CSV table of C-alpha atoms in Angstrom, one decimal:
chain,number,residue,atom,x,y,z
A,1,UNK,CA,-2.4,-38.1,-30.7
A,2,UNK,CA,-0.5,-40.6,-29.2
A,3,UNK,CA,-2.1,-44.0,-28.5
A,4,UNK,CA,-3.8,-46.8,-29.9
A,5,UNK,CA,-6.1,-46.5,-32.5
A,6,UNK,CA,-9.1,-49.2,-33.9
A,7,UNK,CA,-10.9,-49.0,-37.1
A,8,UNK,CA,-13.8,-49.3,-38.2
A,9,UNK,CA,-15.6,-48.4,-34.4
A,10,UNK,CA,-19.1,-50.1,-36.2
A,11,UNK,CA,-19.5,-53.2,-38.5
A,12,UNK,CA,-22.1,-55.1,-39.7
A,13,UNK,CA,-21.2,-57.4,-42.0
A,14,UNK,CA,-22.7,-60.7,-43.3
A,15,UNK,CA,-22.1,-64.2,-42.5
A,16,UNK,CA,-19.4,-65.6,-45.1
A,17,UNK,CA,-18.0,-62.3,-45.5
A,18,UNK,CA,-14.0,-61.5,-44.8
A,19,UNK,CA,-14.1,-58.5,-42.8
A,20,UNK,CA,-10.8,-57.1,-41.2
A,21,UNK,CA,-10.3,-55.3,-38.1
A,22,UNK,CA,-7.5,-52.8,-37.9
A,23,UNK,CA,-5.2,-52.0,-34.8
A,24,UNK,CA,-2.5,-49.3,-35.1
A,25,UNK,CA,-0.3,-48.0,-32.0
A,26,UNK,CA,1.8,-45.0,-31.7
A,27,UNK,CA,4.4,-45.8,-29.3
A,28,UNK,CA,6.3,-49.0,-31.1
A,29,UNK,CA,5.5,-51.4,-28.1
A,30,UNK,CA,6.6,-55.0,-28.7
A,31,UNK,CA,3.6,-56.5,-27.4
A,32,UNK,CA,0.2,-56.5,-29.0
A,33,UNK,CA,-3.0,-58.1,-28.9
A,34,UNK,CA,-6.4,-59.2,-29.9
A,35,UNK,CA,-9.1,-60.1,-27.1
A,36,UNK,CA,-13.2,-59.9,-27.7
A,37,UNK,CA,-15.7,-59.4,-25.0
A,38,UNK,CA,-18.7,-60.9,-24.5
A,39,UNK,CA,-21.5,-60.8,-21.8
A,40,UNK,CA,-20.9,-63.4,-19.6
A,41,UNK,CA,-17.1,-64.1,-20.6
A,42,UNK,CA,-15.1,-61.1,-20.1
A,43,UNK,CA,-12.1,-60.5,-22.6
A,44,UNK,CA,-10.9,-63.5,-24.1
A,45,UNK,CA,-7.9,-63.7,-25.8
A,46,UNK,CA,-7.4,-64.5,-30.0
A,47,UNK,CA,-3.8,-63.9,-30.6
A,48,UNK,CA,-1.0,-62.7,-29.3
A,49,UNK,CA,2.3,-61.0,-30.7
A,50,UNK,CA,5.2,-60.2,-29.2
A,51,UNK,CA,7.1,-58.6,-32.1
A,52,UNK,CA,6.9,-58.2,-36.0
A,53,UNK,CA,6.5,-61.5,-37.6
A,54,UNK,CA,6.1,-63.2,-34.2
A,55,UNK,CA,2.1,-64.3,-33.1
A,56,UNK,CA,1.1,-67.0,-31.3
A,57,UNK,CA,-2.9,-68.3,-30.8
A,58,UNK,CA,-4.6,-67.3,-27.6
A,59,UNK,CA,-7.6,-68.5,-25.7
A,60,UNK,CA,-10.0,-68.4,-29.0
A,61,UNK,CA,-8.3,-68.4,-32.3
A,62,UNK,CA,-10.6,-70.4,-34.9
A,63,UNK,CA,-11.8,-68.3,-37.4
A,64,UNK,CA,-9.3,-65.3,-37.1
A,65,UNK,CA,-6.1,-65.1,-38.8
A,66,UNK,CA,-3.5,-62.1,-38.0
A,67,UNK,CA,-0.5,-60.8,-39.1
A,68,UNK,CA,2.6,-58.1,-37.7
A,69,UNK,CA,4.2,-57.2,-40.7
A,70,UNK,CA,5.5,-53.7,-38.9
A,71,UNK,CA,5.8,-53.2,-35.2
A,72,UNK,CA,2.9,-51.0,-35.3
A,73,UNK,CA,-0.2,-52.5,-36.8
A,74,UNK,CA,-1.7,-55.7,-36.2
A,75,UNK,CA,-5.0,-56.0,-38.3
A,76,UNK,CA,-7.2,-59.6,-37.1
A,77,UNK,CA,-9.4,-60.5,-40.2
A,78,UNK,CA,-11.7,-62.9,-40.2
A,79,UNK,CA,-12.4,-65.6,-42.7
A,80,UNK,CA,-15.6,-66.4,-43.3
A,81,UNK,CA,-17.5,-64.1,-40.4
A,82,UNK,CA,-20.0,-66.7,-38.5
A,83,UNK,CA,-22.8,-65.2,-35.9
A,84,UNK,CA,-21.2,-65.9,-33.2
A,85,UNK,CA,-18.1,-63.6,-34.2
A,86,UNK,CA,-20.4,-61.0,-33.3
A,87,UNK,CA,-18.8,-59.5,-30.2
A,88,UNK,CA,-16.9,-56.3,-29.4
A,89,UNK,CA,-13.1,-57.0,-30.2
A,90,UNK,CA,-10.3,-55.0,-28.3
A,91,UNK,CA,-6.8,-54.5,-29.4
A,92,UNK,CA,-4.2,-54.0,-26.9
A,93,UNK,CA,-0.3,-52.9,-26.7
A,94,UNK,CA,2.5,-53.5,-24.3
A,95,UNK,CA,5.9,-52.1,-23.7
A,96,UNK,CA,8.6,-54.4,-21.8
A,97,UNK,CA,8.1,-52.0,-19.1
A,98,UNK,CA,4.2,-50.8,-19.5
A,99,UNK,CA,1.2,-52.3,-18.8
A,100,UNK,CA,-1.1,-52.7,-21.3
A,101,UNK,CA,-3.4,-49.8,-22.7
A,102,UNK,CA,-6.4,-50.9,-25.0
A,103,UNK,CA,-7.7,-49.3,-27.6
A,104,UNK,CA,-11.8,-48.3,-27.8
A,105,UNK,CA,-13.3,-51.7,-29.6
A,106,UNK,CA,-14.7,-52.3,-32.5
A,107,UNK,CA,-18.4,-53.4,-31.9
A,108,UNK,CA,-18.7,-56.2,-35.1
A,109,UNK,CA,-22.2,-57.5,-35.9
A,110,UNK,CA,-22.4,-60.4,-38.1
A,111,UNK,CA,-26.1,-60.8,-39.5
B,1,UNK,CA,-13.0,-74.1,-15.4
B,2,UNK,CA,-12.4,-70.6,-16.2
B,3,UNK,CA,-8.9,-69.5,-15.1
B,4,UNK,CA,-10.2,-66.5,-13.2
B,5,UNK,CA,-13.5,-66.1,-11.9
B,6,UNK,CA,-15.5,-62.8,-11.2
B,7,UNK,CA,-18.7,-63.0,-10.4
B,8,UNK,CA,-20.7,-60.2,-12.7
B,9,UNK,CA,-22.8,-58.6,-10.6
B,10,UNK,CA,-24.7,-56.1,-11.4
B,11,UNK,CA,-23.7,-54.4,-7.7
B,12,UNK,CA,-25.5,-51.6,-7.3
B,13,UNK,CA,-24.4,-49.0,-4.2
B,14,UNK,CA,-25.6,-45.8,-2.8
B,15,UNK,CA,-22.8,-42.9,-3.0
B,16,UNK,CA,-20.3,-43.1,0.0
B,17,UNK,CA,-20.5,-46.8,0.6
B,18,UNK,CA,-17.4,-49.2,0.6
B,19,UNK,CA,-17.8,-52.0,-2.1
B,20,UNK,CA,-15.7,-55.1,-2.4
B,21,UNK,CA,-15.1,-56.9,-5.8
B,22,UNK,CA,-14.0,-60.3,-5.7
B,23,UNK,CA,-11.8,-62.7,-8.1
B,24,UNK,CA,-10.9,-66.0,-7.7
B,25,UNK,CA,-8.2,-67.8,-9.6
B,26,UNK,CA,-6.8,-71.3,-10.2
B,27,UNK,CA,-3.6,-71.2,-11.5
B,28,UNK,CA,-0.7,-70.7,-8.8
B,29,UNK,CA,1.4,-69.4,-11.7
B,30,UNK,CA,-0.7,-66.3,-11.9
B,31,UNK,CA,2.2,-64.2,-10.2
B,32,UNK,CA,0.8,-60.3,-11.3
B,33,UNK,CA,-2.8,-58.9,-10.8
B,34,UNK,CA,-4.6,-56.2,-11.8
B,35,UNK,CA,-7.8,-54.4,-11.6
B,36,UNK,CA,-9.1,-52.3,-14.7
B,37,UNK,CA,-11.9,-50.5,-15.4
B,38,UNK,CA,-14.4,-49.8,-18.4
B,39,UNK,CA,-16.8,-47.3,-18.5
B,40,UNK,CA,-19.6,-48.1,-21.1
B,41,UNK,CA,-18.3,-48.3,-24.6
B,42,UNK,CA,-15.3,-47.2,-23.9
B,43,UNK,CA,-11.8,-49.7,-23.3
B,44,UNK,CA,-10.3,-51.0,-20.3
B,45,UNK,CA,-8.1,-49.2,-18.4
B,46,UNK,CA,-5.5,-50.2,-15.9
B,47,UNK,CA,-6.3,-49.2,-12.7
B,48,UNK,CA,-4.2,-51.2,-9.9
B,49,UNK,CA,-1.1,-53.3,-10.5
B,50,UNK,CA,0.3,-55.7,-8.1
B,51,UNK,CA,3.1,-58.6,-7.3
B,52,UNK,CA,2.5,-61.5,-5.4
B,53,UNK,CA,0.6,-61.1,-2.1
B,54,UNK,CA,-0.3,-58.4,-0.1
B,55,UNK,CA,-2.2,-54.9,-0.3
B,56,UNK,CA,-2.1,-51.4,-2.6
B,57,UNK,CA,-3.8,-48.5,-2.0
B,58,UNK,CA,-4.2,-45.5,-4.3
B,59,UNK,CA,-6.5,-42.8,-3.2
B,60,UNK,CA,-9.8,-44.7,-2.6
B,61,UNK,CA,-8.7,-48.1,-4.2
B,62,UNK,CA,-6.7,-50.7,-2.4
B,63,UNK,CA,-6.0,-54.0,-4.3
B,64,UNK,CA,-5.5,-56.9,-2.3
B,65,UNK,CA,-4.4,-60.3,-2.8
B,66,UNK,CA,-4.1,-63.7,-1.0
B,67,UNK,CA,-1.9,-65.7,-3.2
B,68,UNK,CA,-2.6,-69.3,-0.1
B,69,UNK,CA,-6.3,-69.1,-1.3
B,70,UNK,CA,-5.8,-67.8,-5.0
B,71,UNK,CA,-8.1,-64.8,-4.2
B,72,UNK,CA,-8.5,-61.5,-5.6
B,73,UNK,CA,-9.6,-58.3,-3.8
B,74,UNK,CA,-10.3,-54.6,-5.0
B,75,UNK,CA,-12.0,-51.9,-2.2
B,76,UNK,CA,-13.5,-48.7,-3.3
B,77,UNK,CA,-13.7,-46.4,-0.1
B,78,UNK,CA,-16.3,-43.5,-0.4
B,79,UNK,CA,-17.9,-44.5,-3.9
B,80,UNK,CA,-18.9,-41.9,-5.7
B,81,UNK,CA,-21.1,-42.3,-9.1
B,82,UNK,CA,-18.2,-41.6,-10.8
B,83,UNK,CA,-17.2,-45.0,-10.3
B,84,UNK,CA,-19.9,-46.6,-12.3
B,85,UNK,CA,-18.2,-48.6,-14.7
B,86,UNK,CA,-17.8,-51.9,-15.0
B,87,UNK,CA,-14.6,-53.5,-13.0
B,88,UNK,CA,-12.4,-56.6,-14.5
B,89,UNK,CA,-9.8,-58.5,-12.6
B,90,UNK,CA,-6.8,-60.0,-14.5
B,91,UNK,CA,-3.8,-61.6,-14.2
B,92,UNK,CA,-0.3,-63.2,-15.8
B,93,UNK,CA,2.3,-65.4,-15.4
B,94,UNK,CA,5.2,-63.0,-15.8
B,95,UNK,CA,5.9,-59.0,-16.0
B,96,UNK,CA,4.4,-56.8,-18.4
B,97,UNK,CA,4.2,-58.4,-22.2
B,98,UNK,CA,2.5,-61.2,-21.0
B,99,UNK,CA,-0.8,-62.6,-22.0
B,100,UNK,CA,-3.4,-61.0,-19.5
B,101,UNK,CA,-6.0,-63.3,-18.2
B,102,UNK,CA,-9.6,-61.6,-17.2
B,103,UNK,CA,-12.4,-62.3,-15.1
B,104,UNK,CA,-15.9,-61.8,-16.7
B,105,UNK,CA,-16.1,-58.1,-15.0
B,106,UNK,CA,-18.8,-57.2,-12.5
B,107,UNK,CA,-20.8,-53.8,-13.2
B,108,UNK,CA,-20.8,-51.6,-10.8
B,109,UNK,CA,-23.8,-48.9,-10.7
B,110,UNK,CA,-23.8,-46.1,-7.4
B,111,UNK,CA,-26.1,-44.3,-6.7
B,112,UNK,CA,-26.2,-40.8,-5.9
């Protein structure tokens, strides 16, 4: 199906651990990015890319590094995973002439 | 100060009455607004989409916004528990592409 697809849905994962979130969108829209969600705070943004090869740092960016090799995949991984990583992390795409459709989270827990 | 505020309820309404969600924002570059919604683990989804000042309506919805006082209005006529989700404002400095800017969300429960 058409659309934008996260993986893993569930993680728990321990603190000091790379762990690396995938993103992957159907459509080839220019725009992607990374936002979390947590009580209290809404979605904030990490990173931002606007083509291959191009990102830029959001709202939140320590800890997370990202990378847009091809146009349709733009995995966030993080580092060393801290507690307060834990959150529920939302990818997003964006054509020049569409808003922008999210895909369903992935809910990380870092123990 | 957060860019865009939204105060996060949780509203709770019995079927058929009119509710009001409010955002506030700070930044007069903010020059698109939207209003999405999220049902419960699920992502956001756009549901209004407006350009500088003035009033949408779609169905039951109509977005509304006062760019002189930086405020951010979304009314659902006839609420129905269907609409139980939890409701985010946003907004960016230029067309779609650009970084989107949310509120914290207010949660929404009505009643039947």
């Amino acid at each position: 199906d058409a659309g934008i697809t996260q993986s893993p849905r569930y993680k728990i994962t321990e603190t000091g651990r790379q762990v690396t979130l995938m993103c992957h969108q159907t459509w080839s829209h220019s725009y992607m990015f990374w936002y979390r969600q947590d009580l209290g705070h809404g979605l904030r943004l990490i990173y931002y890319s606007a083509a291959a090869d191009i990102t830029d740092k959001g709202e939140v960016p320590d800890g997370y590094v990202v990378s847009r090799s091809k146009t349709e995949n733009f995995p966030l991984t993080l580092e060393s995973a801290t507690r307060s990583q834990t959150s529920v992390y939302f990818c997003a795409a964006a054509g020049a002439n569409t808003e922008a459709f999210f895909g369903q989270g992935t809910r990380l827990t870092v123990v | 100060q957060k860019e865009v505020e939204q105060d996060p309820g949780p509203l709770s309404v019995p079927e058929g009455a009119i509710v009001s969600l409010n955002c506030t924002y700070s930044n007069s570059a903010f020059q698109y607004f939207m209003w999405y919604r999220q049902y419960s683990r699920k992502g956001p989804e756009l549901l209004m989409y407006t350009y500088s000042s003035g009033n949408k309506e779609d169905g039951r919805f109509t977005a509304q916004v006062d760019k002189s006082s930086k405020y951010i209005s979304l009314f659902i006529r006839d609420s129905q528990p269907s609409d139980s989700a939890t409701y985010l404002c946003a907004t960016q400095k230029g067309e779609y592409g650009n970084k989107l800017v949310f509120g914290a969300g207010t949660i929404l429960r009505v009643k039947s």
